[in-house]
Coordinates of C-alpha atoms in Angstrom, one line a residue:
M980 CA 0.0 0.0 0.0
I981 CA 1.1 3.6 -0.7
C982 CA -0.4 7.0 0.2
V983 CA -0.2 10.1 -2.0
H984 CA -0.9 13.6 -0.9
V985 CA -2.7 15.6 -3.6
E986 CA -3.2 19.4 -3.7
C987 CA -5.3 21.2 -6.4
P988 CA -6.3 24.9 -6.1
Y989 CA -9.5 24.4 -7.9
A990 CA -11.4 21.8 -9.9
S991 CA -14.9 21.1 -11.2
F992 CA -16.5 17.6 -11.2
R993 CA -19.7 18.1 -13.2
K994 CA -22.6 16.0 -11.9
S995 CA -23.8 13.4 -14.3
F996 CA -27.3 14.9 -14.5
A997 CA -26.2 18.6 -14.8
R998 CA -27.2 20.4 -17.9
S999 CA -26.9 24.1 -18.6
Y1000 CA -25.9 24.9 -15.0
A1001 CA -22.7 22.8 -14.4
E1002 CA -23.3 21.8 -10.8
T1003 CA -20.3 20.0 -9.3
Y1004 CA -20.0 17.0 -7.0
S1005 CA -18.9 18.1 -3.5
L1006 CA -15.8 15.9 -3.5
P1007 CA -13.6 14.5 -6.2
P1008 CA -15.3 11.2 -7.4
P1009 CA -13.2 8.0 -7.0
A1010 CA -13.5 7.4 -10.8
T1011 CA -11.9 10.8 -11.4
V1012 CA -9.1 10.3 -9.0
Y1013 CA -8.4 6.9 -10.6
G1014 CA -8.2 8.6 -13.9
M1015 CA -5.7 11.1 -12.5
L1016 CA -3.5 8.3 -11.3
L1017 CA -3.6 6.7 -14.7
S1018 CA -2.6 10.1 -16.2
L1019 CA 0.2 10.4 -13.7
V1020 CA 1.8 7.1 -14.8
G1021 CA 1.1 7.6 -18.5
E1022 CA -1.5 4.8 -18.8
R1023 CA -4.2 5.3 -21.6
F1024 CA -6.0 2.0 -21.2
R1025 CA -8.6 2.6 -18.4
R1026 CA -9.0 -1.1 -17.4
R1027 CA -5.3 -1.6 -17.0
H1028 CA -5.4 -1.4 -13.2
A1029 CA -9.0 -2.6 -12.6
G1030 CA -9.4 -4.1 -9.2
V1031 CA -7.2 -1.5 -7.4
K1032 CA -8.7 -0.2 -4.2
L1033 CA -8.6 3.4 -3.2
A1034 CA -9.3 5.1 0.2
F1035 CA -9.6 8.9 0.7
A1036 CA -9.1 11.4 3.5
Y1037 CA -9.5 15.2 3.1
A1038 CA -8.0 18.2 4.9
R1039 CA -11.4 19.9 4.7
L1040 CA -14.7 19.9 2.7
P1041 CA -13.8 22.1 -0.3
R1042 CA -15.7 25.3 -0.7
V1043 CA -17.9 25.8 -3.8
A1044 CA -17.6 28.9 -6.0
T1045 CA -19.8 29.8 -9.0
T1046 CA -18.1 31.3 -12.0
L1047 CA -19.1 32.3 -15.5
R1048 CA -17.0 30.5 -18.1
K1049 CA -17.1 28.9 -21.5
L1050 CA -18.9 25.5 -21.4
S1051 CA -18.5 22.9 -24.1
R1052 CA -21.5 20.8 -25.1
Y1053 CA -22.5 18.3 -27.8
K1054 CA -19.2 16.5 -27.9
Y1055 CA -20.3 13.2 -29.3
G1056 CA -21.6 12.8 -32.9
V1057 CA -23.4 16.1 -33.4
A1058 CA -20.8 18.3 -35.1
S1059 CA -23.3 20.8 -36.5
K1060 CA -24.6 21.6 -33.0
Q1061 CA -21.2 21.8 -31.6
V1062 CA -20.1 24.4 -34.1
K1063 CA -23.2 26.6 -33.4
L1064 CA -24.1 26.0 -29.8
G1065 CA -21.3 23.9 -28.4
N1066 CA -19.1 26.6 -26.8
A1067 CA -21.1 29.2 -24.9
P1068 CA -20.7 31.1 -21.6
D1069 CA -22.6 29.6 -18.6
Y1070 CA -22.4 29.3 -14.9
V1071 CA -20.1 26.6 -13.6
E1072 CA -19.6 25.4 -10.0
T1073 CA -15.9 25.0 -8.9
L1074 CA -14.4 23.4 -5.8
C1075 CA -11.7 25.5 -4.2
G1076 CA -8.8 24.3 -2.0
V1077 CA -9.0 20.6 -2.9
E1078 CA -6.5 18.7 -0.7
F1079 CA -6.6 15.0 0.1
L1080 CA -4.8 11.8 0.8
C1081 CA -5.3 8.8 -1.6
F1082 CA -4.3 5.4 -0.3
V1083 CA -3.6 2.9 -3.2
D1084 CA -3.9 -0.8 -2.5
S1085 CA -3.0 -3.0 -5.5
S1086 CA -3.3 -6.4 -3.8
E1087 CA -6.5 -7.3 -5.8
E1088 CA -5.6 -5.9 -9.2
L1089 CA -6.7 -8.1 -12.1
S1090 CA -3.8 -7.4 -14.4
L1091 CA -0.2 -8.5 -14.2
A1092 CA 2.7 -6.5 -12.7
P1093 CA 3.7 -3.7 -12.6
T1094 CA 0.9 -2.7 -10.3
L1095 CA -0.5 0.8 -10.0
E1096 CA 1.2 1.1 -6.6
T1097 CA 4.6 0.5 -8.2
R1098 CA 4.0 2.8 -11.2
V1099 CA 2.7 5.7 -9.1
T1100 CA 5.8 5.4 -6.8
Q1101 CA 8.1 5.3 -9.9
A1102 CA 6.3 8.3 -11.5
I1103 CA 6.7 10.4 -8.4
L1104 CA 10.3 9.5 -7.6
K1105 CA 11.6 9.3 -11.3
P1106 CA 9.2 11.4 -13.4
E1107 CA 11.7 11.5 -16.3
R1108 CA 11.0 7.8 -17.0
V1109 CA 7.2 8.4 -17.6
T1110 CA 5.9 9.0 -21.1
R1111 CA 2.8 11.0 -21.0
H1112 CA 1.1 14.1 -22.5
G1113 CA 0.0 17.3 -20.8
V1114 CA -0.1 18.2 -17.1
V1115 CA -1.6 16.0 -14.4
S1116 CA -5.1 17.2 -13.7
V1117 CA -8.0 16.0 -11.6
G1118 CA -11.3 16.5 -13.4
L1119 CA -11.1 18.8 -16.5
S1120 CA -7.9 19.3 -18.3
D1121 CA -7.4 22.8 -17.0
D1122 CA -7.9 21.6 -13.3
A1123 CA -4.2 21.1 -12.9
V1124 CA -2.8 19.4 -9.8
D1125 CA -0.6 21.7 -7.8
A1126 CA 1.4 19.0 -6.0
I1127 CA 1.4 15.2 -5.6
R1128 CA 3.8 13.4 -3.4
L1129 CA 4.3 10.2 -1.4
V1130 CA 3.7 10.3 2.3
D1131 CA 3.9 7.7 5.2
E1132 CA 0.8 5.6 4.8
N1133 CA 1.0 4.6 8.5
A1134 CA 1.0 8.2 9.9
P1135 CA 0.6 11.0 7.3
P1136 CA 1.2 14.4 8.9
G1137 CA -1.7 16.7 9.9
V1138 CA -5.4 16.0 10.7
W1139 CA -7.8 14.5 8.2
R1140 CA -11.5 13.7 7.5
W1141 CA -12.2 10.3 6.1
M1142 CA -14.5 9.8 3.2
S1143 CA -15.9 6.3 3.7
P1144 CA -18.3 4.1 1.7
S1145 CA -21.7 4.0 3.4
D1146 CA -25.1 2.9 2.1
S1147 CA -26.7 5.8 4.0
G1148 CA -23.9 8.3 3.2
R1149 CA -24.8 11.9 2.3
F1150 CA -22.6 12.0 -0.9
E1151 CA -23.2 9.9 -4.0
L1152 CA -20.2 9.8 -6.3
P1153 CA -19.4 7.8 -9.5
V1154 CA -16.8 5.0 -9.0
W1155 CA -16.8 4.1 -12.7
V1156 CA -18.0 6.3 -15.6
D1157 CA -19.4 5.3 -19.0
H1158 CA -18.1 8.2 -21.2
V1159 CA -20.3 7.3 -24.1
G1160 CA -23.7 6.6 -22.4
A1161 CA -24.8 6.1 -18.9
R1162 CA -25.6 2.4 -18.8
D1163 CA -22.3 1.3 -17.3
T1164 CA -21.8 4.2 -15.0
R1165 CA -21.7 3.1 -11.3
W1166 CA -22.2 5.2 -8.2
R1167 CA -21.6 4.7 -4.5
R1168 CA -22.7 6.6 -1.4
F1169 CA -20.1 8.0 1.0
D1170 CA -20.0 9.5 4.4
F1171 CA -17.7 12.3 5.4
D1172 CA -16.2 12.9 8.9
D1173 CA -17.4 16.1 10.6
V1174 CA -14.4 16.2 12.9
P1175 CA -10.8 16.0 11.6
A1176 CA -8.4 13.6 13.4
P1177 CA -4.8 12.4 13.0
I1178 CA -4.2 9.2 11.0
V1179 CA -2.1 6.9 13.2
E1180 CA -2.3 3.6 11.1
Q1181 CA -3.3 2.3 7.7
P1182 CA -7.0 2.6 6.8
M1183 CA -9.3 -0.2 7.6
R1184 CA -10.5 -2.3 4.7
Q1185 CA -14.0 -0.8 5.1
R1186 CA -12.7 2.5 4.0
F1187 CA -11.6 1.3 0.5
T1188 CA -13.5 1.4 -2.7
S1189 CA -12.7 -1.1 -5.5
I1190 CA -12.3 0.4 -9.0
L1191 CA -13.9 -2.2 -11.4
D1192 CA -15.3 -2.1 -14.9
P1193 CA -18.9 -3.4 -14.6
R1194 CA -18.7 -5.0 -18.0
G1195 CA -15.9 -7.2 -16.8
E1196 CA -14.4 -7.5 -20.3

C-alpha cells in the first residue's frame, strides 16, 4: 500500500445529470481520482489497473464557487450543433482548495505487474521515466494538480477527515463512468467525517473502494 498527498487549487466535477448549469460534486469522485493516477503514470488503457482499491481522507470539505466561463457541449456525434451551440458562456460550480490523501492498494488488481502502486511510486520518484502528454489534472484538463507526493501511509502528517463508503452516506459519487452513455456508470454513497483527526495507522478495509469495470471485459 502507498499513500499520496494531492493538492489542487480548484477543480470542477460536473454532476452526471447537470445540464446548462454545471453543478459540481462536493468531492472528487473516485472514478476521477483513478483517472488522475492513470494520467500520472502515462496509462491510456482505463481497465489496465482494474481491481485496485482506493481510500480517501480530506483536509477539509472544499468550498464551492460559482463562475461564468465557456462551457463545451455536444461532444459526441453532433458536429453541427457543436459548431453553433457547443461553446457558450454559462455558470459553472468549482471546488476551491482541494487537498486530500489517496491510499492505493494493488493487492487485488486483475492485471499482471507492474501494479498501479509500483507505477505511481516510480512516476513520483523518477518522473523523467514516464511517457505522458500534458499536465496532471483532476477533473477537467485545466484543473491542474498543484502538488502530488508520497507520504507515510501509517502516519501522514496533519489531521484529516475520512470519506468512507456507506449505504446511508450523504454524498453519492461515481466510481466508474461510462463516457459514451450512462448504462455502465456506477455510483456509490459515501459519508464524510465532521471532525478531523490524525491518522495513526493504515486505513481499515471498510474505507476502501474497488475500481472495477462493470462489463468485466
